[in-house]
Short mmCIF file of C-alpha atoms in Angstrom, two decimals:
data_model
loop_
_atom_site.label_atom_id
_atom_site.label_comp_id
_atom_site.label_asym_id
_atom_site.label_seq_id
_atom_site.Cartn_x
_atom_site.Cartn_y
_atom_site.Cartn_z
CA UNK A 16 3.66 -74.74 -64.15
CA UNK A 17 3.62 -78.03 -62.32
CA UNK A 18 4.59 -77.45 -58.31
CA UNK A 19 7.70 -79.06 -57.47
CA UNK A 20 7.03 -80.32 -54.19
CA UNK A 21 3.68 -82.02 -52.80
CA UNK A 22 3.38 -82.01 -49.23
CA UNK A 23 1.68 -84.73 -47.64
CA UNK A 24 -0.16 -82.89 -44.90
CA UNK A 25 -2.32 -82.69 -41.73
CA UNK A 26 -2.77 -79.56 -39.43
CA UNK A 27 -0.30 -80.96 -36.80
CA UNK A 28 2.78 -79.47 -35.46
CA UNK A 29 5.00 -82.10 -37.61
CA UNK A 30 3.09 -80.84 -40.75
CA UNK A 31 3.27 -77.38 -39.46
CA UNK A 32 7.10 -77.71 -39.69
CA UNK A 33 7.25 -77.87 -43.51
CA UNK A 34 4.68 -75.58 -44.52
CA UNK A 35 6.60 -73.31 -42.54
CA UNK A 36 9.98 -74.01 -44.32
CA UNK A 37 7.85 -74.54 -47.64
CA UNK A 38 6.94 -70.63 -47.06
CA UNK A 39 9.97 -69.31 -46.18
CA UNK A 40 11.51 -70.79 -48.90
CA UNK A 41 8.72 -68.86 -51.40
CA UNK A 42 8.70 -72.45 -54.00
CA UNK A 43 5.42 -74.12 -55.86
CA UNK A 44 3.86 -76.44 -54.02
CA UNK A 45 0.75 -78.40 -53.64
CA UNK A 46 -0.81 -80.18 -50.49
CA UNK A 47 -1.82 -83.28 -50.49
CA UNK A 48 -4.01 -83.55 -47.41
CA UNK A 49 -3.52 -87.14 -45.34
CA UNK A 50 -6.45 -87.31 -43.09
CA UNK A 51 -4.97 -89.23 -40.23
CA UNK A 52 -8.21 -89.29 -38.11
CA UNK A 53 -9.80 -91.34 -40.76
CA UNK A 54 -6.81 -93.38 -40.96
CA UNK A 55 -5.80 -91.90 -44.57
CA UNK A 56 -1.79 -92.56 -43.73
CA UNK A 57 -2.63 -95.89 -43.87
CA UNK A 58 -3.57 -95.98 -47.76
CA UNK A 59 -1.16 -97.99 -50.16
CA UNK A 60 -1.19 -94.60 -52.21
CA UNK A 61 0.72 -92.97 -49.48
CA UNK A 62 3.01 -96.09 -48.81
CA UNK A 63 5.74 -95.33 -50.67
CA UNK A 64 5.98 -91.61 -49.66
CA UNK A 65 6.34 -92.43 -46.36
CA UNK A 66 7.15 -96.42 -44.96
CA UNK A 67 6.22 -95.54 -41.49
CA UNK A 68 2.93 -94.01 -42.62
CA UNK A 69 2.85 -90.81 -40.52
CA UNK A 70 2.83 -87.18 -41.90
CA UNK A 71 4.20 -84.96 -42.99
CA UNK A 72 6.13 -86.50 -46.26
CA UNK A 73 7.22 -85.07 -49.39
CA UNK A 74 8.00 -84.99 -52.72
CA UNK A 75 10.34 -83.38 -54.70
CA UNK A 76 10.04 -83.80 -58.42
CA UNK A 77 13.61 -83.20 -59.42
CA UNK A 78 14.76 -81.74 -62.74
CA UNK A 79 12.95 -81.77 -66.25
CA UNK A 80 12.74 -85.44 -66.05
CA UNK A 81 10.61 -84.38 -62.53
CA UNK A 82 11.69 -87.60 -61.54
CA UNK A 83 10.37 -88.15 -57.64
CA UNK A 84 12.47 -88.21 -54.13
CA UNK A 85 10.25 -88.55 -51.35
CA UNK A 86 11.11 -87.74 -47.84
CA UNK A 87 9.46 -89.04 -44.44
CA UNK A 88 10.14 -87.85 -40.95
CA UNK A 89 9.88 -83.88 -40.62
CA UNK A 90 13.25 -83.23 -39.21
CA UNK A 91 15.20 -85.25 -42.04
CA UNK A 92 13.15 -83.02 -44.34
CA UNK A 93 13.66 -79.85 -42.88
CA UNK A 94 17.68 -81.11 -43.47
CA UNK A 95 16.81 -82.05 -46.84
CA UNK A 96 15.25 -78.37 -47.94
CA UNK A 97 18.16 -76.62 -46.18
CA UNK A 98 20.50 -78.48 -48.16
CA UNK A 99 18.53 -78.20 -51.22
CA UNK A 100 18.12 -74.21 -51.12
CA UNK A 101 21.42 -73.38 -49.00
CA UNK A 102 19.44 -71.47 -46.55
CA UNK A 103 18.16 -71.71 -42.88
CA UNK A 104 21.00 -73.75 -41.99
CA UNK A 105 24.01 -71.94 -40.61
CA UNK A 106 27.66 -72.20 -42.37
CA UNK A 107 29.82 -71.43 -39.45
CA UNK A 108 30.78 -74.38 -38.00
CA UNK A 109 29.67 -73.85 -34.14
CA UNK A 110 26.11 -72.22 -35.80
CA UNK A 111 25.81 -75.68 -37.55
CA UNK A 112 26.40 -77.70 -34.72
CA UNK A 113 24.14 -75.44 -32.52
CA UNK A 114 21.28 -76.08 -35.51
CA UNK A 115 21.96 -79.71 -35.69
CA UNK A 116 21.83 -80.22 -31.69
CA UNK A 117 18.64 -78.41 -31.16
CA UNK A 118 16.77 -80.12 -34.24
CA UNK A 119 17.60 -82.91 -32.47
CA UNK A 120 16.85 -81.40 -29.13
CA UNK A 121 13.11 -81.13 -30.40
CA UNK A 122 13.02 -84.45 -32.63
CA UNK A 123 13.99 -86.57 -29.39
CA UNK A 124 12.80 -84.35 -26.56
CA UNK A 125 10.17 -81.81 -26.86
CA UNK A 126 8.06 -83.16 -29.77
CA UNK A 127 7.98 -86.41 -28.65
CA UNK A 128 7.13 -85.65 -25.01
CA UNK A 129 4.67 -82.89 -25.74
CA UNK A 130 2.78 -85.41 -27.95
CA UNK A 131 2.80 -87.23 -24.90
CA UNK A 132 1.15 -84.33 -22.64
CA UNK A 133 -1.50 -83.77 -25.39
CA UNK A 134 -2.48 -87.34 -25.55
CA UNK A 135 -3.17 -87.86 -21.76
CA UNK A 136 -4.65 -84.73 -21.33
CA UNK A 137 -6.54 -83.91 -24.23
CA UNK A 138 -7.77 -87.36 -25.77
CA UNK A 139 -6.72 -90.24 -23.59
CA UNK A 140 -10.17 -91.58 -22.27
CA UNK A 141 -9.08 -92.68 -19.22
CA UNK A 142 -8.17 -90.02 -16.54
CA UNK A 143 -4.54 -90.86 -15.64
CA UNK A 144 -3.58 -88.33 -13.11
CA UNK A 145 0.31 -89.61 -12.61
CA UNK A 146 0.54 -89.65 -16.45
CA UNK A 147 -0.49 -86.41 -16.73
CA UNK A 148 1.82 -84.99 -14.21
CA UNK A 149 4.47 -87.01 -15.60
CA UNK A 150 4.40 -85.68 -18.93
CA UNK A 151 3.33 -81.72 -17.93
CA UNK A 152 6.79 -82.18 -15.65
CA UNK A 153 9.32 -83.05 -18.55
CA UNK A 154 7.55 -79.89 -20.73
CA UNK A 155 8.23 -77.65 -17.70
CA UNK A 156 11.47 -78.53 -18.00
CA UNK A 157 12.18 -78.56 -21.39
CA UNK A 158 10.74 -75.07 -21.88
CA UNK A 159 13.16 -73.88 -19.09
CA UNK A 160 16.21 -75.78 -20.86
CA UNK A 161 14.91 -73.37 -23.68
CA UNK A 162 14.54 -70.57 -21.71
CA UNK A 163 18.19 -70.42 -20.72
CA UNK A 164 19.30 -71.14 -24.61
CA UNK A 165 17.32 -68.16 -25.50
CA UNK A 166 18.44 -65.89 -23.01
CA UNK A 167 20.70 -63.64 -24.48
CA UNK A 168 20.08 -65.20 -28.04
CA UNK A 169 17.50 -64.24 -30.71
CA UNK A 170 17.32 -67.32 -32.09
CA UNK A 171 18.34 -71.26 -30.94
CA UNK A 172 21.69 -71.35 -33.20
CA UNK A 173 22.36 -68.02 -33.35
CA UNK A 174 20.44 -67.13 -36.87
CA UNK A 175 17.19 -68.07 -37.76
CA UNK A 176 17.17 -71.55 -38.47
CA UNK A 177 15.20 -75.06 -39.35
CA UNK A 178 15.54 -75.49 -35.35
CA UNK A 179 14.26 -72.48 -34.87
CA UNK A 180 11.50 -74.13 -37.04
CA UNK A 181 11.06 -77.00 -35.60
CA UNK A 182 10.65 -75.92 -32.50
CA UNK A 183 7.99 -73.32 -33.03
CA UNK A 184 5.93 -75.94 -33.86
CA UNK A 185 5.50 -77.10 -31.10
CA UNK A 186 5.34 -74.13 -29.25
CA UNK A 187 2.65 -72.73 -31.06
CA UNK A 188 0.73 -75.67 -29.26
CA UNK A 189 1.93 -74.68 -25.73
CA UNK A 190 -1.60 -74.42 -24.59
CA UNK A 191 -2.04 -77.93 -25.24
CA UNK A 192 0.25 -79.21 -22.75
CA UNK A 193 -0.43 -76.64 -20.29
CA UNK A 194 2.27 -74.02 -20.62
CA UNK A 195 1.86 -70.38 -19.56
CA UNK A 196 4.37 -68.71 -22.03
CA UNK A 197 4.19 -65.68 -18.76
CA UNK A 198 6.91 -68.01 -16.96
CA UNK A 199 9.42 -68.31 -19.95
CA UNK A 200 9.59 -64.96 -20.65
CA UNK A 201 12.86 -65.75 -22.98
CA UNK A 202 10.89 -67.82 -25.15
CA UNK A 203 7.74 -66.04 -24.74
CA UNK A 204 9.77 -62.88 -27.05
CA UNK A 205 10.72 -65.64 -29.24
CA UNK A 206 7.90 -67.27 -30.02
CA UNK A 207 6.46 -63.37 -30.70
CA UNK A 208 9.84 -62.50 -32.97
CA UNK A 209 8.92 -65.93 -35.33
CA UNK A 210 5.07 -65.49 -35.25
CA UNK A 211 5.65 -61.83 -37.20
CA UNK A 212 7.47 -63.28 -39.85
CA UNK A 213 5.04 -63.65 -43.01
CA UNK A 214 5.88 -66.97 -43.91
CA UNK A 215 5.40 -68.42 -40.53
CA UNK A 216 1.65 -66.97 -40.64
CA UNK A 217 1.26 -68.65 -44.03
CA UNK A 218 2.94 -71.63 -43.28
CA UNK A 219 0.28 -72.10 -40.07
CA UNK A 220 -2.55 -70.71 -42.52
CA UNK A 221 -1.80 -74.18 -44.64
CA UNK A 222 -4.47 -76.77 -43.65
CA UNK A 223 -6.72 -74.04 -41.96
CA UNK A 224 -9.88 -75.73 -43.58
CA UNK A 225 -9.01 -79.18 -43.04
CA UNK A 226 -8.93 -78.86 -39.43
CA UNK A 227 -12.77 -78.73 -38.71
CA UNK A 228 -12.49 -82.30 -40.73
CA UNK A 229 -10.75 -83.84 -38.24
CA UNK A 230 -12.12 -85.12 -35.20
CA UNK A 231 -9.70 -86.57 -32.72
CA UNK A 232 -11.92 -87.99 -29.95
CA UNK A 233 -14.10 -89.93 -32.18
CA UNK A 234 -14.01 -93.46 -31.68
CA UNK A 235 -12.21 -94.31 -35.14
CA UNK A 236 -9.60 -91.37 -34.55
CA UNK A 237 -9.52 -93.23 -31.33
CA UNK A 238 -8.97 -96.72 -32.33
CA UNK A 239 -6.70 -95.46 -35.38
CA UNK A 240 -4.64 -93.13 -33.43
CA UNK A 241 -4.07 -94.83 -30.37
CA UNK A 242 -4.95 -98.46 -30.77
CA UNK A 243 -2.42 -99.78 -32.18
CA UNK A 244 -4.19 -100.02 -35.95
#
């Protein structure tokens, strides 16, 4: 049987967030690896998947026609699924809201500044000492905004969620921008809870191979990543 979905995929913690949700949900699907170091999201094959040519995208062969939706931007798919398989997004009204806000909480705040943390201080070339500050400041104190959220909570919205999703992550990369899990206890027990579900160890299994293939620092990752290409 043909997989209904392909996921267009690179061992990141945007692609991370849909073989998660992929796995959780238990359906057929096949990766499509998108080698962004060697500037594969820039092919005309992968155009129409995604406009804005960044992973992860997907498709979703629908019915027995199998005709294709594709889907770019990992937090508008993440809606998509939920909606799709009625799960992962909560039905009570303030759960819903709480999911929505927090999706959006890591779409607009942590993702995007924790990218920013790993770029200055883990491939920028030139030592910036104000922008890494800067950006190892805001993650301080968006892990303590999610400290408080968690405290008291299991989960971000209540049940386990797509935010919940989301935001893992980017967690699992806290290393990367320099955060000692020791000080955010909260999330710290959190972050343990979701890593001893199955599907979120086979969801960060996806891609295992492909990361050795990548090479960020070299100077056409560089120029394609980061120059403006």
């Amino acid at each position: 049987m043909n997989p209904i979905f392909d996921l267009y995929f690179w061992p990141t913690p945007n692609g991370y967030k849909i073989s998660i949700m992929l796995e959780e949900l238990g359906v057929d699907y096949q990766v499509v690896p998108i080698n962004i170091t060697e500037g594969e999201q820039h092919e005309e094959r992968f155009d129409m998947v995604s406009p804005n040519h960044k992973i992860p995208a997907l498709t979703h062969y629908v019915g027995e026609e199998r005709a294709p939706v594709h889907l770019f931007e990992s937090g508008a798919i993440l809606l998509y699924l939920g909606d799709w398989s009625k799960r992962f997004i909560p039905t009570g009204a303030r759960a819903y809201r709480d999911c929505l806000m927090w999706l959006m909480w890591q779409m607009s705040g942590l993702g995007p500044m924790a990218g920013q943390a790993h770029h200055f201080l883990q491939y920028a070339r030139e030592d910036l000492p104000y922008a890494k500050e800067r950006y190892r400041a805001e993650c301080r104190r968006l892990y303590t905004v999610l400290e408080k959220r968690l405290t008291g909570r299991d989960f971000v919205a209540g049940e386990y969620s797509i935010a919940d999703i989301a935001i893992l992550a980017w967690v699992y990369r806290h290393q990367r921008h320099e955060i000692d899990l020791a000080h955010y206890p909260q999330v710290r027990s959190w972050y343990e809870r979701l890593l001893a579900r199955s599907a979120v160890q086979s969801g960060f299994e996806v891609g295992r191979a492909l990361v050795e293939k990548g090479n960020f620092t070299s100077d056409k990752a560089q120029s394609i990543l980061f120059g403006g290409d």
